[in-house]
Tab-separated table of C-alpha atoms and ligand atoms in Angstrom:
chain	number	residue	atom	x	y	z
A	1	MET	CA	1.961	-10.382	7.692
A	2	GLN	CA	1.576	-8.104	10.719
A	3	GLY	CA	4.179	-8.691	13.409
A	4	LYS	CA	6.741	-10.115	10.959
A	5	ARG	CA	10.245	-8.940	11.820
A	6	ILE	CA	12.223	-7.114	9.177
A	7	LEU	CA	15.822	-6.060	9.668
A	8	ILE	CA	17.180	-3.399	7.311
A	9	GLY	CA	20.947	-3.029	6.852
A	10	ILE	CA	21.881	0.387	5.493
A	11	SER	CA	25.348	1.009	4.085
A	12	GLY	CA	26.914	4.263	2.925
A	13	GLY	CA	25.399	5.489	-0.317
A	14	ILE	CA	23.184	8.410	-1.264
A	15	ALA	CA	20.302	5.973	-1.880
A	16	ALA	CA	20.157	5.617	1.938
A	17	TYR	CA	17.677	8.509	1.926
A	18	LYS	CA	15.276	6.429	-0.203
A	19	VAL	CA	15.335	3.621	2.347
A	20	CYS	CA	13.605	5.959	4.804
A	21	GLU	CA	10.475	5.555	2.672
A	22	VAL	CA	10.741	1.772	2.968
A	23	LEU	CA	11.178	1.952	6.773
A	24	SER	CA	8.219	4.295	7.098
A	25	ALA	CA	5.907	2.183	4.911
A	26	LEU	CA	6.813	-1.055	6.726
A	27	ALA	CA	6.264	0.437	10.191
A	28	LYS	CA	2.900	1.891	9.104
A	29	GLN	CA	1.832	-1.525	7.769
A	30	GLY	CA	2.397	-3.043	11.227
A	31	PHE	CA	5.687	-4.862	10.651
A	32	GLU	CA	8.327	-4.870	13.383
A	33	VAL	CA	11.232	-2.982	11.851
A	34	ARG	CA	14.815	-2.651	13.106
A	35	ALA	CA	17.723	-1.090	11.250
A	36	ILE	CA	21.505	-1.239	11.348
A	37	LEU	CA	23.544	1.678	9.978
A	38	THR	CA	27.175	1.277	9.012
A	39	GLN	CA	29.576	4.095	9.895
A	40	ALA	CA	29.442	5.313	6.282
A	41	ALA	CA	25.615	5.227	6.210
A	42	GLN	CA	25.582	7.769	9.057
A	43	ALA	CA	27.230	10.301	6.745
A	44	PHE	CA	24.031	10.177	4.641
A	45	ILE	CA	21.185	9.678	7.160
A	46	THR	CA	21.229	9.911	10.940
A	47	PRO	CA	20.386	7.223	13.517
A	48	LEU	CA	17.708	9.632	14.812
A	49	THR	CA	15.922	9.622	11.429
A	50	VAL	CA	16.023	5.841	11.259
A	51	SER	CA	14.997	5.364	14.923
A	52	THR	CA	12.009	7.657	14.444
A	53	LEU	CA	10.805	5.870	11.318
A	54	CYS	CA	11.305	2.383	12.820
A	55	ARG	CA	9.724	3.348	16.178
A	56	HIS	CA	12.822	1.694	17.680
A	57	PRO	CA	16.433	2.835	18.296
A	58	ALA	CA	18.691	2.299	15.282
A	59	TYR	CA	21.715	0.035	15.727
A	60	THR	CA	25.253	1.293	15.032
A	61	ASP	CA	28.774	-0.058	15.478
A	62	ASP	CA	29.217	1.908	18.755
A	63	MET	CA	26.492	-0.225	20.352
A	64	PHE	CA	28.103	-3.380	18.939
A	65	TRP	CA	31.549	-2.783	20.452
A	66	GLN	CA	30.236	-1.432	23.763
A	67	ALA	CA	28.355	-4.654	24.580
A	68	THR	CA	25.303	-2.869	25.965
A	69	HIS	CA	23.127	-5.968	25.449
A	70	ASP	CA	22.854	-9.195	27.494
A	71	ARG	CA	23.697	-11.297	24.464
A	72	PRO	CA	26.006	-10.361	21.583
A	73	LEU	CA	24.030	-7.891	19.492
A	74	HIS	CA	24.739	-9.515	16.107
A	75	ILE	CA	23.495	-12.896	17.385
A	76	GLU	CA	20.368	-11.397	18.886
A	77	LEU	CA	19.528	-9.421	15.738
A	78	GLY	CA	20.384	-12.342	13.437
A	79	GLU	CA	18.044	-14.656	15.341
A	80	TRP	CA	15.331	-11.972	15.595
A	81	ALA	CA	14.913	-11.306	11.867
A	82	ASP	CA	12.408	-13.066	9.580
A	83	LEU	CA	13.951	-11.182	6.686
A	84	PHE	CA	17.138	-9.123	6.274
A	85	VAL	CA	17.135	-6.375	3.634
A	86	LEU	CA	20.429	-4.762	2.617
A	87	ALA	CA	19.572	-1.441	0.984
A	88	PRO	CA	21.472	0.333	-0.307
A	89	LEU	CA	24.161	-2.300	-0.707
A	90	THR	CA	27.490	-0.651	-1.575
A	91	ALA	CA	30.340	-2.208	-3.594
A	92	ASN	CA	32.326	-2.382	-0.344
A	93	THR	CA	29.688	-4.284	1.672
A	94	LEU	CA	28.950	-6.545	-1.327
A	95	ALA	CA	32.635	-7.522	-1.510
A	96	LYS	CA	32.670	-8.250	2.235
A	97	LEU	CA	29.605	-10.493	1.909
A	98	VAL	CA	31.183	-12.477	-0.929
A	99	TYR	CA	34.259	-13.207	1.179
A	100	GLY	CA	32.330	-13.860	4.401
A	101	MET	CA	34.013	-10.908	6.102
A	102	ALA	CA	32.661	-9.543	9.375
A	103	ASP	CA	34.200	-6.249	10.458
A	104	ASN	CA	31.133	-4.296	11.610
A	105	LEU	CA	27.687	-4.920	13.095
A	106	LEU	CA	25.994	-5.222	9.683
A	107	THR	CA	28.334	-7.838	8.208
A	108	ASN	CA	28.555	-9.773	11.498
A	109	THR	CA	24.744	-9.920	11.616
A	110	VAL	CA	24.558	-11.253	8.045
A	111	LEU	CA	26.807	-14.137	9.096
A	112	ALA	CA	24.897	-14.678	12.336
A	113	SER	CA	21.497	-14.905	10.597
A	114	THR	CA	19.851	-17.689	8.603
A	115	CYS	CA	16.781	-15.873	7.200
A	116	PRO	CA	16.397	-14.851	3.531
A	117	VAL	CA	18.412	-11.757	2.588
A	118	LEU	CA	17.224	-9.236	-0.012
A	119	LEU	CA	20.032	-7.283	-1.708
A	120	ALA	CA	19.409	-3.878	-3.328
A	121	PRO	CA	22.727	-2.461	-4.569
A	122	ALA	CA	23.231	1.182	-5.541
A	123	MET	CA	26.357	2.869	-6.858
A	124	ASN	CA	27.859	4.935	-9.677
A	125	THR	CA	27.695	3.259	-13.108
A	126	ASP	CA	31.469	2.837	-13.486
A	127	MET	CA	31.663	1.244	-10.043
A	128	TRP	CA	28.742	-1.097	-10.864
A	129	GLU	CA	30.268	-2.087	-14.211
A	130	GLN	CA	33.727	-2.890	-12.773
A	131	PRO	CA	34.437	-6.541	-13.622
A	132	LEU	CA	35.280	-7.223	-9.945
A	133	VAL	CA	31.969	-5.782	-8.739
A	134	GLN	CA	30.075	-7.761	-11.390
A	135	GLN	CA	31.983	-10.885	-10.390
A	136	ASN	CA	30.985	-10.315	-6.755
A	137	TRP	CA	27.355	-9.672	-7.740
A	138	GLN	CA	27.230	-12.956	-9.671
A	139	ALA	CA	28.985	-14.808	-6.828
A	140	ILE	CA	26.623	-13.616	-4.094
A	141	GLN	CA	23.583	-14.703	-6.100
A	142	THR	CA	24.764	-18.318	-6.065
A	143	GLN	CA	23.945	-18.371	-2.335
A	144	ALA	CA	20.459	-19.835	-1.838
A	145	ARG	CA	19.369	-17.351	0.855
A	146	MET	CA	20.375	-14.297	-1.162
A	147	HIS	CA	17.642	-12.647	-3.287
A	148	SER	CA	18.588	-9.888	-5.639
A	149	LEU	CA	17.046	-6.635	-6.794
A	150	ALA	CA	19.454	-5.409	-9.458
A	151	PRO	CA	19.905	-1.633	-9.803
A	152	SER	CA	18.066	0.084	-12.621
A	153	ALA	CA	19.246	2.649	-15.167
A	154	GLY	CA	18.562	6.368	-14.905
A	155	VAL	CA	20.087	9.697	-13.914
A	156	LEU	CA	22.349	9.094	-10.912
A	157	ALA	CA	23.200	11.534	-8.105
A	158	CYS	CA	26.685	11.878	-9.655
A	159	ASP	CA	24.960	13.190	-12.842
A	160	ARG	CA	25.841	10.048	-14.779
A	161	VAL	CA	23.105	8.413	-16.819
A	162	GLY	CA	23.476	4.677	-16.510
A	163	THR	CA	22.870	1.620	-14.365
A	164	GLY	CA	23.308	2.013	-10.630
A	165	ARG	CA	20.040	3.438	-9.241
A	166	MET	CA	18.737	1.464	-6.300
A	167	ALA	CA	15.408	-0.294	-6.947
A	168	GLU	CA	12.473	2.007	-6.145
A	169	PRO	CA	10.938	1.760	-2.631
A	170	ALA	CA	7.707	0.265	-4.103
A	171	THR	CA	9.750	-2.460	-5.818
A	172	ILE	CA	11.646	-3.223	-2.600
A	173	LEU	CA	8.359	-3.334	-0.627
A	174	ALA	CA	6.796	-5.763	-3.129
A	175	HIS	CA	9.804	-8.062	-2.945
A	176	ILE	CA	9.693	-7.946	0.874
A	177	GLU	CA	5.999	-8.935	0.796
A	178	SER	CA	6.811	-11.848	-1.520
A	179	LEU	CA	9.734	-13.095	0.564
A	180	LEU	CA	7.653	-13.042	3.739
A	181	TYR	CA	4.994	-15.081	1.918
A	182	THR	CA	7.394	-17.627	0.374
A	183	LYS	CA	9.999	-17.628	3.188
A	184	GLY	CA	12.528	-17.408	0.354
A	185	GLN	CA	11.399	-20.566	-1.500
A	186	ARG	CA	12.011	-20.467	-5.256
A	187	ASP	CA	9.468	-23.149	-6.117
A	188	LEU	CA	8.873	-21.971	-9.695
A	189	VAL	CA	12.454	-22.213	-10.966
A	190	GLY	CA	12.350	-23.848	-14.419
A	191	LYS	CA	8.737	-22.790	-15.118
A	192	HIS	CA	7.907	-20.348	-17.911
A	193	ILE	CA	4.800	-18.367	-17.015
A	194	LEU	CA	3.039	-16.386	-19.737
A	195	LEU	CA	0.770	-13.626	-18.436
A	196	SER	CA	-1.565	-11.080	-19.950
A	197	ALA	CA	-2.467	-7.809	-18.232
A	198	GLY	CA	-4.499	-4.658	-18.788
A	199	GLY	CA	-7.516	-3.756	-20.871
A	200	THR	CA	-7.440	-3.972	-24.661
A	201	ARG	CA	-8.500	-1.002	-26.807
A	202	GLU	CA	-10.473	-1.403	-30.010
A	203	PHE	CA	-10.121	1.758	-32.076
A	204	LEU	CA	-12.808	3.309	-34.250
A	205	ASP	CA	-10.374	5.935	-35.551
A	206	PRO	CA	-6.961	7.207	-34.240
A	207	VAL	CA	-8.578	9.023	-31.255
A	208	ARG	CA	-11.633	6.965	-30.246
A	209	PHE	CA	-11.793	3.453	-28.886
A	210	LEU	CA	-13.908	0.896	-27.024
A	211	GLY	CA	-12.123	-0.016	-23.800
A	212	ASN	CA	-12.574	-1.016	-20.175
A	213	PRO	CA	-11.311	0.199	-16.761
A	214	SER	CA	-8.641	-2.496	-16.240
A	215	THR	CA	-5.355	-1.004	-14.961
A	216	GLY	CA	-3.288	-4.207	-15.208
A	217	LYS	CA	-2.370	-4.209	-11.482
A	218	MET	CA	-3.414	-7.847	-11.004
A	219	GLY	CA	-1.322	-8.961	-13.988
A	220	ILE	CA	1.704	-6.992	-12.731
A	221	ALA	CA	1.298	-8.535	-9.259
A	222	LEU	CA	1.253	-11.992	-10.878
A	223	ALA	CA	4.420	-11.149	-12.828
A	224	GLN	CA	6.172	-9.969	-9.641
A	225	ALA	CA	5.056	-12.990	-7.599
A	226	ALA	CA	6.137	-15.453	-10.304
A	227	LEU	CA	9.477	-13.676	-10.753
A	228	HIS	CA	10.145	-13.623	-6.994
A	229	ARG	CA	9.534	-17.396	-6.929
A	230	GLY	CA	12.150	-18.006	-9.627
A	231	ALA	CA	9.949	-18.410	-12.740
A	232	THR	CA	10.783	-17.111	-16.193
A	233	VAL	CA	8.053	-14.570	-16.875
A	234	THR	CA	6.656	-13.119	-20.097
A	235	LEU	CA	4.070	-10.354	-19.736
A	236	VAL	CA	1.874	-9.392	-22.696
A	237	HIS	CA	0.258	-6.112	-21.665
A	238	THR	CA	-1.517	-2.947	-22.741
A	239	LEU	CA	0.083	-0.747	-20.083
A	240	GLY	CA	2.786	1.196	-21.904
A	241	ALA	CA	6.521	0.835	-21.347
A	242	THR	CA	6.874	2.635	-17.986
A	243	LEU	CA	4.099	0.910	-16.073
A	244	ALA	CA	5.057	-2.571	-17.175
A	245	ALA	CA	8.837	-2.091	-16.725
A	246	LEU	CA	9.628	-4.921	-14.342
A	247	PRO	CA	13.340	-5.775	-14.334
A	248	GLY	CA	13.732	-9.462	-15.130
A	249	VAL	CA	10.362	-9.784	-16.892
A	250	ARG	CA	10.176	-10.074	-20.688
A	251	SER	CA	7.451	-7.649	-21.575
A	252	LEU	CA	5.559	-7.264	-24.865
A	253	ALA	CA	3.357	-4.194	-25.341
A	254	VAL	CA	0.162	-4.509	-27.372
A	255	THR	CA	-2.995	-2.413	-27.816
A	256	SER	CA	-5.874	-4.404	-29.315
A	257	ALA	CA	-7.232	-7.897	-28.677
A	258	ASP	CA	-5.924	-9.016	-32.096
A	259	GLU	CA	-2.388	-7.859	-31.179
A	260	MET	CA	-2.677	-9.540	-27.788
A	261	GLN	CA	-3.760	-12.787	-29.424
A	262	GLN	CA	-0.857	-12.649	-31.880
A	263	ALA	CA	1.718	-12.000	-29.109
A	264	LEU	CA	0.289	-14.763	-26.910
A	265	PHE	CA	0.237	-17.251	-29.796
A	266	THR	CA	3.935	-16.513	-30.467
A	267	CYS	CA	4.957	-17.070	-26.828
A	268	PHE	CA	2.522	-19.909	-26.090
A	269	PRO	CA	4.572	-22.935	-27.322
A	270	ASP	CA	7.357	-22.242	-24.750
A	271	ALA	CA	5.019	-21.541	-21.815
A	272	ASP	CA	4.150	-23.951	-18.997
A	273	TRP	CA	1.383	-21.863	-17.397
A	274	ILE	CA	-0.692	-19.233	-19.181
A	275	ILE	CA	-2.652	-16.863	-16.953
A	276	MET	CA	-5.051	-14.461	-18.694
A	277	ALA	CA	-5.508	-11.584	-16.261
A	278	ALA	CA	-6.172	-9.149	-19.139
A	279	ALA	CA	-9.627	-7.694	-19.685
A	280	VAL	CA	-10.005	-8.503	-23.365
A	281	ALA	CA	-12.657	-6.896	-25.538
A	282	ASP	CA	-15.603	-9.025	-26.650
A	283	VAL	CA	-16.434	-6.803	-29.634
A	284	LYS	CA	-14.739	-4.202	-31.802
A	285	PRO	CA	-15.984	-1.544	-34.255
A	286	ALA	CA	-16.903	-3.193	-37.558
A	287	SER	CA	-14.659	-0.749	-39.434
A	288	TYR	CA	-11.613	1.419	-38.669
A	289	SER	CA	-10.925	4.818	-40.155
A	290	PRO	CA	-7.181	5.632	-40.371
A	291	GLU	CA	-8.128	9.347	-40.463
A	292	LYS	CA	-9.786	11.042	-37.470
A	293	LEU	CA	-13.536	11.154	-38.127
A	294	PRO	CA	-15.025	14.657	-37.800
A	295	LYS	CA	-17.772	14.865	-35.172
A	296	ARG	CA	-20.428	15.355	-37.845
A	297	SER	CA	-19.422	12.057	-39.517
A	298	LEU	CA	-19.665	9.965	-36.366
A	299	PRO	CA	-22.342	7.275	-36.692
A	300	SER	CA	-25.352	7.504	-34.377
A	301	THR	CA	-25.189	3.740	-33.900
A	302	LEU	CA	-21.947	1.784	-33.939
A	303	SER	CA	-21.651	-1.408	-35.964
A	304	LEU	CA	-19.666	-4.017	-34.053
A	305	LYS	CA	-18.092	-7.350	-34.834
A	306	PRO	CA	-17.006	-10.037	-32.363
A	307	VAL	CA	-13.435	-10.442	-31.138
A	308	PRO	CA	-12.319	-14.098	-31.100
A	309	ASP	CA	-11.903	-15.564	-27.601
A	310	ILE	CA	-8.148	-15.898	-27.004
A	311	LEU	CA	-8.405	-18.443	-24.183
A	312	THR	CA	-10.651	-20.728	-26.239
A	313	ALA	CA	-8.198	-20.551	-29.138
A	314	LEU	CA	-5.250	-21.316	-26.826
A	315	ALA	CA	-7.139	-24.244	-25.245
A	316	ALA	CA	-7.346	-25.858	-28.695
A	317	LEU	CA	-3.539	-25.747	-28.991
A	318	LYS	CA	-2.750	-26.755	-25.419
A	319	GLN	CA	-0.213	-29.521	-24.767
A	320	PRO	CA	-0.684	-31.911	-21.791
A	321	HIS	CA	2.030	-30.235	-19.660
A	322	GLN	CA	0.491	-26.749	-20.114
A	323	LYS	CA	-1.969	-25.153	-17.688
A	324	LEU	CA	-4.457	-22.533	-18.821
A	325	ILE	CA	-5.906	-20.169	-16.225
A	326	GLY	CA	-8.517	-17.472	-16.766
A	327	PHE	CA	-10.029	-14.652	-14.753
A	328	ALA	CA	-13.722	-13.836	-14.517
A	329	ALA	CA	-14.488	-10.323	-13.293
A	330	GLN	CA	-18.132	-10.550	-12.227
A	331	SER	CA	-20.857	-8.639	-10.425
A	332	GLY	CA	-23.536	-10.371	-8.332
A	333	ASP	CA	-23.016	-14.143	-8.128
A	334	ILE	CA	-19.386	-14.654	-9.110
A	335	VAL	CA	-19.124	-18.438	-8.847
A	336	ALA	CA	-21.771	-19.778	-11.282
A	337	PRO	CA	-20.685	-17.657	-14.297
A	338	ALA	CA	-17.002	-18.395	-13.576
A	339	LEU	CA	-17.721	-22.130	-13.466
A	340	GLU	CA	-19.525	-21.864	-16.795
A	341	LYS	CA	-16.490	-20.018	-18.301
A	342	LEU	CA	-14.081	-22.602	-16.870
A	343	GLN	CA	-15.982	-25.371	-18.660
A	344	ARG	CA	-16.841	-23.491	-21.878
A	345	LYS	CA	-13.252	-22.286	-22.393
A	346	LYS	CA	-11.749	-25.686	-21.341
A	347	LEU	CA	-9.535	-24.096	-18.649
A	348	ASP	CA	-7.590	-25.794	-15.875
A	349	ALA	CA	-8.574	-23.114	-13.371
A	350	ILE	CA	-10.299	-19.756	-13.098
A	351	ALA	CA	-10.162	-16.875	-10.606
A	352	ALA	CA	-13.596	-15.317	-10.135
A	353	ASN	CA	-13.298	-11.855	-8.659
A	354	PRO	CA	-16.060	-9.401	-7.759
A	355	ILE	CA	-16.138	-5.937	-9.315
A	356	ASP	CA	-19.024	-4.705	-7.125
A	357	GLN	CA	-17.340	-5.034	-3.712
A	358	PRO	CA	-15.345	-2.260	-1.984
A	359	ASP	CA	-11.551	-2.496	-2.396
A	360	SER	CA	-11.506	-5.135	-5.111
A	361	GLY	CA	-11.577	-5.393	-8.882
A	362	PHE	CA	-10.498	-2.814	-11.479
A	363	GLY	CA	-7.842	-0.330	-10.349
A	364	SER	CA	-7.934	-1.321	-6.686
A	365	GLU	CA	-4.753	-2.103	-4.711
A	366	SER	CA	-6.478	-5.106	-3.108
A	367	ASN	CA	-8.626	-7.937	-4.377
A	368	GLN	CA	-10.685	-10.958	-3.353
A	369	ALA	CA	-11.688	-14.045	-5.297
A	370	VAL	CA	-12.937	-17.584	-5.502
A	371	PHE	CA	-10.543	-19.941	-7.294
A	372	LEU	CA	-12.104	-22.930	-9.074
A	373	ASP	CA	-10.471	-25.785	-10.950
A	374	GLU	CA	-11.799	-28.301	-13.451
A	375	GLN	CA	-11.752	-31.065	-10.846
A	376	GLY	CA	-14.143	-29.225	-8.536
A	377	ARG	CA	-11.605	-27.698	-6.156
A	378	LYS	CA	-12.746	-24.364	-4.708
A	379	GLN	CA	-10.717	-21.842	-2.685
A	380	VAL	CA	-12.121	-18.636	-1.245
A	381	VAL	CA	-9.554	-15.821	-1.073
A	382	ALA	CA	-10.392	-13.180	1.537
A	383	PRO	CA	-9.627	-9.512	0.748
A	384	CYS	CA	-5.857	-9.039	0.526
A	385	SER	CA	-3.276	-7.175	-1.562
A	386	LYS	CA	-3.099	-8.109	-5.248
A	387	LEU	CA	0.406	-9.499	-4.637
A	388	GLN	CA	-0.906	-11.782	-1.868
A	389	MET	CA	-3.699	-12.943	-4.153
A	390	ALA	CA	-1.182	-13.559	-6.939
A	391	HIS	CA	0.854	-15.827	-4.637
A	392	GLN	CA	-2.286	-17.706	-3.591
A	393	LEU	CA	-3.247	-18.219	-7.241
A	394	LEU	CA	0.245	-19.533	-8.048
A	395	ASP	CA	-0.099	-21.973	-5.115
A	396	PHE	CA	-3.525	-23.044	-6.434
A	397	VAL	CA	-2.106	-23.677	-9.923
A	398	GLN	CA	0.914	-25.481	-8.460
A	399	ALA	CA	-1.496	-27.901	-6.761
A	400	LEU	CA	-3.382	-28.730	-10.014
A	401	SER	CA	-2.984	-32.418	-10.767
B	1	CTP	N1	-10.905	-13.604	-22.662
B	1	CTP	C1	-10.207	-13.961	-23.789
B	1	CTP	N2	-10.570	-13.445	-24.999
B	1	CTP	C2	-11.620	-12.619	-25.118
B	1	CTP	C3	-12.369	-12.261	-23.951
B	1	CTP	C4	-11.986	-12.773	-22.748
B	1	CTP	O1	-9.272	-14.738	-23.694
B	1	CTP	N3	-11.921	-12.112	-26.289
B	1	CTP	C5	-10.455	-14.150	-21.354
B	1	CTP	C6	-10.180	-13.104	-20.297
B	1	CTP	O2	-8.823	-12.705	-20.352
B	1	CTP	C7	-10.490	-13.846	-19.012
B	1	CTP	C8	-11.559	-14.830	-19.419
B	1	CTP	O3	-11.510	-14.935	-20.847
B	1	CTP	O4	-9.374	-14.554	-18.526
B	1	CTP	C9	-12.965	-14.446	-19.021
B	1	CTP	O5	-13.232	-13.170	-19.531
B	1	CTP	P1	-14.663	-12.509	-19.325
B	1	CTP	O6	-14.684	-11.172	-19.999
B	1	CTP	O7	-15.027	-12.581	-17.874
B	1	CTP	O8	-15.589	-13.554	-20.056
B	1	CTP	P2	-16.298	-13.543	-21.431
B	1	CTP	O9	-16.026	-14.864	-22.077
B	1	CTP	O10	-15.908	-12.348	-22.228
B	1	CTP	O11	-17.820	-13.528	-21.009
B	1	CTP	P3	-18.780	-12.312	-20.534
B	1	CTP	O12	-18.204	-11.028	-21.087
B	1	CTP	O13	-20.088	-12.665	-21.104
B	1	CTP	O14	-18.796	-12.329	-19.023
């Protein structure tokens, strides 16, 4: 990804200050970053701020009209970019894009470029909900190179509570990473991908449980990657509402393995691919006390009973068009046990990932793996971000015969 060229177009909204975080993160990650500010954007953040964060002078309309470059600036910038991100996108700039207008450097450069464009609008709720703005938002999304990050709901700078907040910097950064990987291809349109994420909890009483250290990051990365490639995504997770809140993803919160199984069984008939990234319990306490057990009543040994294997149960119901993919978090030799699980659970593919290597496994931002399929295909995935690994796994599944 290093050396990829990202052009950020900033228009005039208060969310412009949040884009500074995006510029800073991209430059630190080694991307080449350039930014264009509209006249209105300069009322919110200065070219000096943007130039400093990009490690390159910011572009403004003054430079455009003064022809300080050998070639027209909008052509040069349009050809330079691998990806164009418009954040924040105001109602005014959105309307100009829909009508193909070009009255400043930013809008001229959109027309002079052919790369994918990521749109992150931000505005007051009433502005966002205006039928004309909504009409424009729908219209722009019919353009193949336009990728959208709809605003979320929350407390806005105008003190309104409603929809209009620009997507968070982390969400914008994830979408940028995906678009650089896919070059804007939506190869999973029409596919319904059912995912599980997080560690299940098996309660002994209302305050004590058997659990595991899974944080669900791999499952969330898979949901993002699938969504960015145009799939319909359902995420069954144990992560709580805030963590798993991915706009555009249908998300079902569960706690125990039994609840996870029930939710997955309900969604399974409509799914094309089922990817079990969740760390599901193998056993649960033999009994549950609805009242908190006093310390003195806690057993010195815990009676356990097995939890049914969800993947095995799903494999028995699988239709020919469906693909079932598991994960095997392993220490030591990761391949042999994963191969055994692939065969025993009758899976189409499995991702074996080490939990005893630095920067991979539970809770880590990055991961590494060996992908195996039932026909003997093997792919080694070198350490990379969980989002990169998610894309590679989706490619691996896409290539299953
Ligand atoms: N899995 C499942 N239901 C369970 C336990 C695991 O569907 N009750 C799924 C996991 O989501 C994962 C795969 O099976 O995709 C492998 O899980 P793992 O814990 O590695 O394998 P186990 O079969 O539990 O074997 P072991 O614990 O002995 O390694």
